[in-house]
């Protein structure tokens, strides 16, 4: 690795408790590595719109964008307080979450995602975003459960593209 290269960690957040844990873990890891941290909140208005759904029950595109923007701002404030530290960037991206996160993983040293509690506790496989990113990300992936983090003794899973998966105990 080029000694002038500063590592970059990308973390995808959704507003779930698991994504909050993923953000905390990624922020700690970025601090330990002296890496840049890029926080990505993806919103896809087409994902929730079903042709049979009542039009009045669905939020408008502007409402969804505002909700996603407010969620991103709230997550950043919760983790970092009123001022974001140097080396932390944030992005609100529109699109299919899996595609956006895979795209952002290009050139990253690590992609961090949260795994929602019910799937993790019931032994079910993770949702489509985590499954797709684990299979297709262009960098190693760490998946963090909702109440887990580097100092809580929770379990996380790491993977690298096209390599065997490795389960490890989070530190």
JSON list of C-alpha atoms in Angstrom, two decimals:
[
{"chain": "A", "resi": 1, "resn": "UNK", "atom": "CA", "xyz": [0.00, 0.00, 0.00]},
{"chain": "A", "resi": 2, "resn": "UNK", "atom": "CA", "xyz": [1.17, 3.51, -0.79]},
{"chain": "A", "resi": 3, "resn": "UNK", "atom": "CA", "xyz": [2.27, 5.15, 2.47]},
{"chain": "A", "resi": 4, "resn": "UNK", "atom": "CA", "xyz": [0.63, 8.43, 1.36]},
{"chain": "A", "resi": 5, "resn": "UNK", "atom": "CA", "xyz": [-2.74, 6.67, 0.91]},
{"chain": "A", "resi": 6, "resn": "UNK", "atom": "CA", "xyz": [-5.20, 7.48, 3.68]},
{"chain": "A", "resi": 7, "resn": "UNK", "atom": "CA", "xyz": [-7.65, 4.66, 4.24]},
{"chain": "A", "resi": 8, "resn": "UNK", "atom": "CA", "xyz": [-11.34, 5.26, 3.62]},
{"chain": "A", "resi": 9, "resn": "UNK", "atom": "CA", "xyz": [-14.19, 3.53, 5.39]},
{"chain": "A", "resi": 10, "resn": "UNK", "atom": "CA", "xyz": [-17.71, 3.71, 3.97]},
{"chain": "A", "resi": 11, "resn": "UNK", "atom": "CA", "xyz": [-20.69, 3.07, 6.24]},
{"chain": "A", "resi": 12, "resn": "UNK", "atom": "CA", "xyz": [-24.26, 2.72, 5.00]},
{"chain": "A", "resi": 13, "resn": "UNK", "atom": "CA", "xyz": [-26.98, 3.92, 7.35]},
{"chain": "A", "resi": 14, "resn": "UNK", "atom": "CA", "xyz": [-30.75, 3.56, 7.14]},
{"chain": "A", "resi": 15, "resn": "UNK", "atom": "CA", "xyz": [-32.06, 4.95, 10.41]},
{"chain": "A", "resi": 16, "resn": "UNK", "atom": "CA", "xyz": [-32.38, 1.50, 12.01]},
{"chain": "A", "resi": 17, "resn": "UNK", "atom": "CA", "xyz": [-30.76, 0.76, 15.39]},
{"chain": "A", "resi": 18, "resn": "UNK", "atom": "CA", "xyz": [-28.41, -1.62, 13.56]},
{"chain": "A", "resi": 19, "resn": "UNK", "atom": "CA", "xyz": [-27.22, 1.13, 11.23]},
{"chain": "A", "resi": 20, "resn": "UNK", "atom": "CA", "xyz": [-26.59, 3.34, 14.27]},
{"chain": "A", "resi": 21, "resn": "UNK", "atom": "CA", "xyz": [-24.41, 0.57, 15.72]},
{"chain": "A", "resi": 22, "resn": "UNK", "atom": "CA", "xyz": [-22.66, 0.26, 12.36]},
{"chain": "A", "resi": 23, "resn": "UNK", "atom": "CA", "xyz": [-21.96, 4.01, 12.35]},
{"chain": "A", "resi": 24, "resn": "UNK", "atom": "CA", "xyz": [-20.54, 3.89, 15.89]},
{"chain": "A", "resi": 25, "resn": "UNK", "atom": "CA", "xyz": [-18.35, 0.90, 15.00]},
{"chain": "A", "resi": 26, "resn": "UNK", "atom": "CA", "xyz": [-17.16, 2.52, 11.75]},
{"chain": "A", "resi": 27, "resn": "UNK", "atom": "CA", "xyz": [-16.37, 5.82, 13.51]},
{"chain": "A", "resi": 28, "resn": "UNK", "atom": "CA", "xyz": [-14.29, 3.98, 16.13]},
{"chain": "A", "resi": 29, "resn": "UNK", "atom": "CA", "xyz": [-12.53, 1.93, 13.44]},
{"chain": "A", "resi": 30, "resn": "UNK", "atom": "CA", "xyz": [-11.81, 5.06, 11.38]},
{"chain": "A", "resi": 31, "resn": "UNK", "atom": "CA", "xyz": [-10.35, 6.71, 14.46]},
{"chain": "A", "resi": 32, "resn": "UNK", "atom": "CA", "xyz": [-8.15, 3.70, 15.21]},
{"chain": "A", "resi": 33, "resn": "UNK", "atom": "CA", "xyz": [-6.93, 3.52, 11.60]},
{"chain": "A", "resi": 34, "resn": "UNK", "atom": "CA", "xyz": [-6.71, 7.30, 11.17]},
{"chain": "A", "resi": 35, "resn": "UNK", "atom": "CA", "xyz": [-8.94, 6.75, 8.16]},
{"chain": "A", "resi": 36, "resn": "UNK", "atom": "CA", "xyz": [-11.48, 8.97, 6.45]},
{"chain": "A", "resi": 37, "resn": "UNK", "atom": "CA", "xyz": [-15.11, 8.03, 7.11]},
{"chain": "A", "resi": 38, "resn": "UNK", "atom": "CA", "xyz": [-17.80, 8.42, 4.45]},
{"chain": "A", "resi": 39, "resn": "UNK", "atom": "CA", "xyz": [-21.37, 8.06, 5.77]},
{"chain": "A", "resi": 40, "resn": "UNK", "atom": "CA", "xyz": [-23.97, 7.19, 3.12]},
{"chain": "A", "resi": 41, "resn": "UNK", "atom": "CA", "xyz": [-27.75, 7.34, 3.52]},
{"chain": "A", "resi": 42, "resn": "UNK", "atom": "CA", "xyz": [-29.56, 5.99, 0.45]},
{"chain": "A", "resi": 43, "resn": "UNK", "atom": "CA", "xyz": [-33.20, 6.57, -0.30]},
{"chain": "A", "resi": 44, "resn": "UNK", "atom": "CA", "xyz": [-35.14, 4.95, -3.08]},
{"chain": "A", "resi": 45, "resn": "UNK", "atom": "CA", "xyz": [-38.66, 6.33, -3.50]},
{"chain": "A", "resi": 46, "resn": "UNK", "atom": "CA", "xyz": [-39.50, 3.67, -6.10]},
{"chain": "A", "resi": 47, "resn": "UNK", "atom": "CA", "xyz": [-38.66, 0.84, -3.67]},
{"chain": "A", "resi": 48, "resn": "UNK", "atom": "CA", "xyz": [-41.80, 1.33, -1.58]},
{"chain": "A", "resi": 49, "resn": "UNK", "atom": "CA", "xyz": [-44.24, 2.31, -4.30]},
{"chain": "A", "resi": 50, "resn": "UNK", "atom": "CA", "xyz": [-46.42, -0.62, -5.28]},
{"chain": "A", "resi": 51, "resn": "UNK", "atom": "CA", "xyz": [-48.88, -0.17, -8.14]},
{"chain": "A", "resi": 52, "resn": "UNK", "atom": "CA", "xyz": [-51.74, -1.47, -5.96]},
{"chain": "A", "resi": 53, "resn": "UNK", "atom": "CA", "xyz": [-51.01, 0.83, -2.99]},
{"chain": "A", "resi": 54, "resn": "UNK", "atom": "CA", "xyz": [-53.33, 3.66, -2.19]},
{"chain": "A", "resi": 55, "resn": "UNK", "atom": "CA", "xyz": [-51.74, 6.88, -3.48]},
{"chain": "A", "resi": 56, "resn": "UNK", "atom": "CA", "xyz": [-52.77, 8.83, -0.37]},
{"chain": "A", "resi": 57, "resn": "UNK", "atom": "CA", "xyz": [-50.92, 6.42, 1.92]},
{"chain": "A", "resi": 58, "resn": "UNK", "atom": "CA", "xyz": [-47.53, 6.93, 0.26]},
{"chain": "A", "resi": 59, "resn": "UNK", "atom": "CA", "xyz": [-45.20, 9.80, 1.10]},
{"chain": "A", "resi": 60, "resn": "UNK", "atom": "CA", "xyz": [-44.26, 12.07, -1.77]},
{"chain": "A", "resi": 61, "resn": "UNK", "atom": "CA", "xyz": [-40.79, 12.03, -3.28]},
{"chain": "A", "resi": 62, "resn": "UNK", "atom": "CA", "xyz": [-39.97, 15.32, -1.51]},
{"chain": "A", "resi": 63, "resn": "UNK", "atom": "CA", "xyz": [-41.22, 13.94, 1.82]},
{"chain": "A", "resi": 64, "resn": "UNK", "atom": "CA", "xyz": [-39.04, 10.84, 1.44]},
{"chain": "A", "resi": 65, "resn": "UNK", "atom": "CA", "xyz": [-36.00, 12.95, 0.55]},
{"chain": "A", "resi": 66, "resn": "UNK", "atom": "CA", "xyz": [-36.62, 15.21, 3.56]},
{"chain": "A", "resi": 67, "resn": "UNK", "atom": "CA", "xyz": [-37.04, 12.22, 5.88]},
{"chain": "A", "resi": 68, "resn": "UNK", "atom": "CA", "xyz": [-33.80, 10.65, 4.61]},
{"chain": "A", "resi": 69, "resn": "UNK", "atom": "CA", "xyz": [-31.94, 13.96, 4.92]},
{"chain": "A", "resi": 70, "resn": "UNK", "atom": "CA", "xyz": [-33.22, 14.48, 8.47]},
{"chain": "A", "resi": 71, "resn": "UNK", "atom": "CA", "xyz": [-32.29, 10.89, 9.36]},
{"chain": "A", "resi": 72, "resn": "UNK", "atom": "CA", "xyz": [-28.76, 11.38, 8.07]},
{"chain": "A", "resi": 73, "resn": "UNK", "atom": "CA", "xyz": [-28.36, 14.63, 10.02]},
{"chain": "A", "resi": 74, "resn": "UNK", "atom": "CA", "xyz": [-29.77, 13.02, 13.20]},
{"chain": "A", "resi": 75, "resn": "UNK", "atom": "CA", "xyz": [-27.41, 10.04, 12.94]},
{"chain": "A", "resi": 76, "resn": "UNK", "atom": "CA", "xyz": [-24.40, 12.33, 12.49]},
{"chain": "A", "resi": 77, "resn": "UNK", "atom": "CA", "xyz": [-25.44, 14.51, 15.44]},
{"chain": "A", "resi": 78, "resn": "UNK", "atom": "CA", "xyz": [-26.02, 11.44, 17.59]},
{"chain": "A", "resi": 79, "resn": "UNK", "atom": "CA", "xyz": [-22.56, 10.07, 16.85]},
{"chain": "A", "resi": 80, "resn": "UNK", "atom": "CA", "xyz": [-20.45, 13.22, 16.58]},
{"chain": "A", "resi": 81, "resn": "UNK", "atom": "CA", "xyz": [-22.40, 16.00, 18.30]},
{"chain": "A", "resi": 82, "resn": "UNK", "atom": "CA", "xyz": [-23.00, 19.37, 16.66]},
{"chain": "A", "resi": 83, "resn": "UNK", "atom": "CA", "xyz": [-19.68, 19.48, 14.76]},
{"chain": "A", "resi": 84, "resn": "UNK", "atom": "CA", "xyz": [-18.53, 16.70, 12.46]},
{"chain": "A", "resi": 85, "resn": "UNK", "atom": "CA", "xyz": [-14.84, 15.81, 12.93]},
{"chain": "A", "resi": 86, "resn": "UNK", "atom": "CA", "xyz": [-12.30, 16.33, 10.18]},
{"chain": "A", "resi": 87, "resn": "UNK", "atom": "CA", "xyz": [-12.19, 13.40, 7.77]},
{"chain": "A", "resi": 88, "resn": "UNK", "atom": "CA", "xyz": [-15.90, 12.60, 8.09]},
{"chain": "A", "resi": 89, "resn": "UNK", "atom": "CA", "xyz": [-18.07, 13.20, 5.04]},
{"chain": "A", "resi": 90, "resn": "UNK", "atom": "CA", "xyz": [-21.74, 12.48, 4.52]},
{"chain": "A", "resi": 91, "resn": "UNK", "atom": "CA", "xyz": [-23.80, 11.80, 1.43]},
{"chain": "A", "resi": 92, "resn": "UNK", "atom": "CA", "xyz": [-27.52, 11.54, 0.77]},
{"chain": "A", "resi": 93, "resn": "UNK", "atom": "CA", "xyz": [-27.84, 9.41, -2.36]},
{"chain": "A", "resi": 94, "resn": "UNK", "atom": "CA", "xyz": [-30.92, 8.53, -4.37]},
{"chain": "A", "resi": 95, "resn": "UNK", "atom": "CA", "xyz": [-31.08, 5.08, -5.90]},
{"chain": "A", "resi": 96, "resn": "UNK", "atom": "CA", "xyz": [-31.21, 1.38, -5.18]},
{"chain": "A", "resi": 97, "resn": "UNK", "atom": "CA", "xyz": [-29.34, 0.99, -1.85]},
{"chain": "A", "resi": 98, "resn": "UNK", "atom": "CA", "xyz": [-27.42, -2.13, -2.90]},
{"chain": "A", "resi": 99, "resn": "UNK", "atom": "CA", "xyz": [-26.19, -0.51, -6.11]},
{"chain": "A", "resi": 100, "resn": "UNK", "atom": "CA", "xyz": [-25.23, 2.77, -4.47]},
{"chain": "A", "resi": 101, "resn": "UNK", "atom": "CA", "xyz": [-23.31, 1.07, -1.65]},
{"chain": "A", "resi": 102, "resn": "UNK", "atom": "CA", "xyz": [-21.49, -1.27, -4.03]},
{"chain": "A", "resi": 103, "resn": "UNK", "atom": "CA", "xyz": [-20.55, 1.74, -6.15]},
{"chain": "A", "resi": 104, "resn": "UNK", "atom": "CA", "xyz": [-19.28, 3.62, -3.07]},
{"chain": "A", "resi": 105, "resn": "UNK", "atom": "CA", "xyz": [-17.25, 0.56, -2.01]},
{"chain": "A", "resi": 106, "resn": "UNK", "atom": "CA", "xyz": [-14.99, 1.02, -5.06]},
{"chain": "A", "resi": 107, "resn": "UNK", "atom": "CA", "xyz": [-11.73, 2.43, -3.76]},
{"chain": "A", "resi": 108, "resn": "UNK", "atom": "CA", "xyz": [-12.77, 2.02, -0.13]},
{"chain": "A", "resi": 109, "resn": "UNK", "atom": "CA", "xyz": [-10.79, -0.03, 2.35]},
{"chain": "A", "resi": 110, "resn": "UNK", "atom": "CA", "xyz": [-13.89, -1.21, 4.22]},
{"chain": "A", "resi": 111, "resn": "UNK", "atom": "CA", "xyz": [-17.69, -1.14, 3.89]},
{"chain": "A", "resi": 112, "resn": "UNK", "atom": "CA", "xyz": [-19.65, -1.30, 7.15]},
{"chain": "A", "resi": 113, "resn": "UNK", "atom": "CA", "xyz": [-23.36, -2.21, 7.33]},
{"chain": "A", "resi": 114, "resn": "UNK", "atom": "CA", "xyz": [-25.85, -2.95, 10.08]},
{"chain": "A", "resi": 115, "resn": "UNK", "atom": "CA", "xyz": [-27.78, -6.21, 10.43]},
{"chain": "A", "resi": 116, "resn": "UNK", "atom": "CA", "xyz": [-31.28, -5.80, 11.83]},
{"chain": "A", "resi": 117, "resn": "UNK", "atom": "CA", "xyz": [-32.10, -7.64, 15.03]},
{"chain": "A", "resi": 118, "resn": "UNK", "atom": "CA", "xyz": [-34.96, -9.95, 13.98]},
{"chain": "A", "resi": 119, "resn": "UNK", "atom": "CA", "xyz": [-32.97, -11.59, 11.15]},
{"chain": "A", "resi": 120, "resn": "UNK", "atom": "CA", "xyz": [-29.90, -11.96, 13.35]},
{"chain": "A", "resi": 121, "resn": "UNK", "atom": "CA", "xyz": [-31.78, -13.33, 16.35]},
{"chain": "A", "resi": 122, "resn": "UNK", "atom": "CA", "xyz": [-33.99, -15.72, 14.40]},
{"chain": "A", "resi": 123, "resn": "UNK", "atom": "CA", "xyz": [-31.04, -17.19, 12.53]},
{"chain": "A", "resi": 124, "resn": "UNK", "atom": "CA", "xyz": [-32.47, -16.02, 9.21]},
{"chain": "A", "resi": 125, "resn": "UNK", "atom": "CA", "xyz": [-30.28, -14.74, 6.45]},
{"chain": "A", "resi": 126, "resn": "UNK", "atom": "CA", "xyz": [-29.72, -10.98, 6.26]},
{"chain": "A", "resi": 127, "resn": "UNK", "atom": "CA", "xyz": [-31.82, -8.75, 4.05]},
{"chain": "A", "resi": 128, "resn": "UNK", "atom": "CA", "xyz": [-31.17, -8.02, 0.38]},
{"chain": "A", "resi": 129, "resn": "UNK", "atom": "CA", "xyz": [-28.93, -4.99, 0.95]},
{"chain": "A", "resi": 130, "resn": "UNK", "atom": "CA", "xyz": [-26.51, -6.85, 3.22]},
{"chain": "A", "resi": 131, "resn": "UNK", "atom": "CA", "xyz": [-26.60, -10.04, 1.10]},
{"chain": "A", "resi": 132, "resn": "UNK", "atom": "CA", "xyz": [-25.89, -8.17, -2.12]},
{"chain": "A", "resi": 133, "resn": "UNK", "atom": "CA", "xyz": [-23.16, -5.99, -0.63]},
{"chain": "A", "resi": 134, "resn": "UNK", "atom": "CA", "xyz": [-21.42, -9.00, 0.97]},
{"chain": "A", "resi": 135, "resn": "UNK", "atom": "CA", "xyz": [-21.46, -10.78, -2.39]},
{"chain": "A", "resi": 136, "resn": "UNK", "atom": "CA", "xyz": [-20.53, -7.87, -4.65]},
{"chain": "A", "resi": 137, "resn": "UNK", "atom": "CA", "xyz": [-18.75, -5.11, -2.73]},
{"chain": "A", "resi": 138, "resn": "UNK", "atom": "CA", "xyz": [-15.39, -4.08, -4.07]},
{"chain": "A", "resi": 139, "resn": "UNK", "atom": "CA", "xyz": [-13.76, -4.09, -0.63]},
{"chain": "A", "resi": 140, "resn": "UNK", "atom": "CA", "xyz": [-14.01, -6.09, 2.60]},
{"chain": "A", "resi": 141, "resn": "UNK", "atom": "CA", "xyz": [-17.38, -5.82, 4.37]},
{"chain": "A", "resi": 142, "resn": "UNK", "atom": "CA", "xyz": [-18.13, -5.76, 8.10]},
{"chain": "A", "resi": 143, "resn": "UNK", "atom": "CA", "xyz": [-21.69, -6.42, 9.25]},
{"chain": "A", "resi": 144, "resn": "UNK", "atom": "CA", "xyz": [-22.62, -5.24, 12.75]},
{"chain": "A", "resi": 145, "resn": "UNK", "atom": "CA", "xyz": [-25.69, -6.23, 14.77]},
{"chain": "A", "resi": 146, "resn": "UNK", "atom": "CA", "xyz": [-27.94, -3.65, 16.44]},
{"chain": "A", "resi": 147, "resn": "UNK", "atom": "CA", "xyz": [-26.52, -3.72, 19.98]},
{"chain": "A", "resi": 148, "resn": "UNK", "atom": "CA", "xyz": [-22.99, -4.59, 19.02]},
{"chain": "A", "resi": 149, "resn": "UNK", "atom": "CA", "xyz": [-19.81, -2.67, 18.72]},
{"chain": "A", "resi": 150, "resn": "UNK", "atom": "CA", "xyz": [-16.10, -2.94, 19.21]},
{"chain": "A", "resi": 151, "resn": "UNK", "atom": "CA", "xyz": [-16.29, -2.79, 23.01]},
{"chain": "A", "resi": 152, "resn": "UNK", "atom": "CA", "xyz": [-19.56, -4.58, 23.68]},
{"chain": "A", "resi": 153, "resn": "UNK", "atom": "CA", "xyz": [-18.34, -8.09, 22.94]},
{"chain": "A", "resi": 154, "resn": "UNK", "atom": "CA", "xyz": [-20.93, -8.59, 20.19]},
{"chain": "A", "resi": 155, "resn": "UNK", "atom": "CA", "xyz": [-20.35, -10.74, 17.15]},
{"chain": "A", "resi": 156, "resn": "UNK", "atom": "CA", "xyz": [-19.65, -9.26, 13.75]},
{"chain": "A", "resi": 157, "resn": "UNK", "atom": "CA", "xyz": [-18.94, -10.84, 10.41]},
{"chain": "A", "resi": 158, "resn": "UNK", "atom": "CA", "xyz": [-16.32, -9.73, 7.96]},
{"chain": "A", "resi": 159, "resn": "UNK", "atom": "CA", "xyz": [-15.96, -10.72, 4.37]},
{"chain": "A", "resi": 160, "resn": "UNK", "atom": "CA", "xyz": [-13.79, -9.90, 1.43]},
{"chain": "A", "resi": 161, "resn": "UNK", "atom": "CA", "xyz": [-15.00, -10.12, -2.17]},
{"chain": "A", "resi": 162, "resn": "UNK", "atom": "CA", "xyz": [-14.46, -13.53, -3.80]},
{"chain": "A", "resi": 163, "resn": "UNK", "atom": "CA", "xyz": [-12.81, -14.91, -0.63]},
{"chain": "A", "resi": 164, "resn": "UNK", "atom": "CA", "xyz": [-14.03, -17.19, 2.12]},
{"chain": "A", "resi": 165, "resn": "UNK", "atom": "CA", "xyz": [-16.09, -15.57, 4.84]},
{"chain": "A", "resi": 166, "resn": "UNK", "atom": "CA", "xyz": [-14.58, -15.21, 8.26]},
{"chain": "A", "resi": 167, "resn": "UNK", "atom": "CA", "xyz": [-16.65, -14.95, 11.43]},
{"chain": "A", "resi": 168, "resn": "UNK", "atom": "CA", "xyz": [-14.86, -13.27, 14.27]},
{"chain": "A", "resi": 169, "resn": "UNK", "atom": "CA", "xyz": [-15.50, -11.88, 17.71]},
{"chain": "A", "resi": 170, "resn": "UNK", "atom": "CA", "xyz": [-15.63, -8.06, 17.68]},
{"chain": "A", "resi": 171, "resn": "UNK", "atom": "CA", "xyz": [-13.17, -6.39, 20.01]}
]
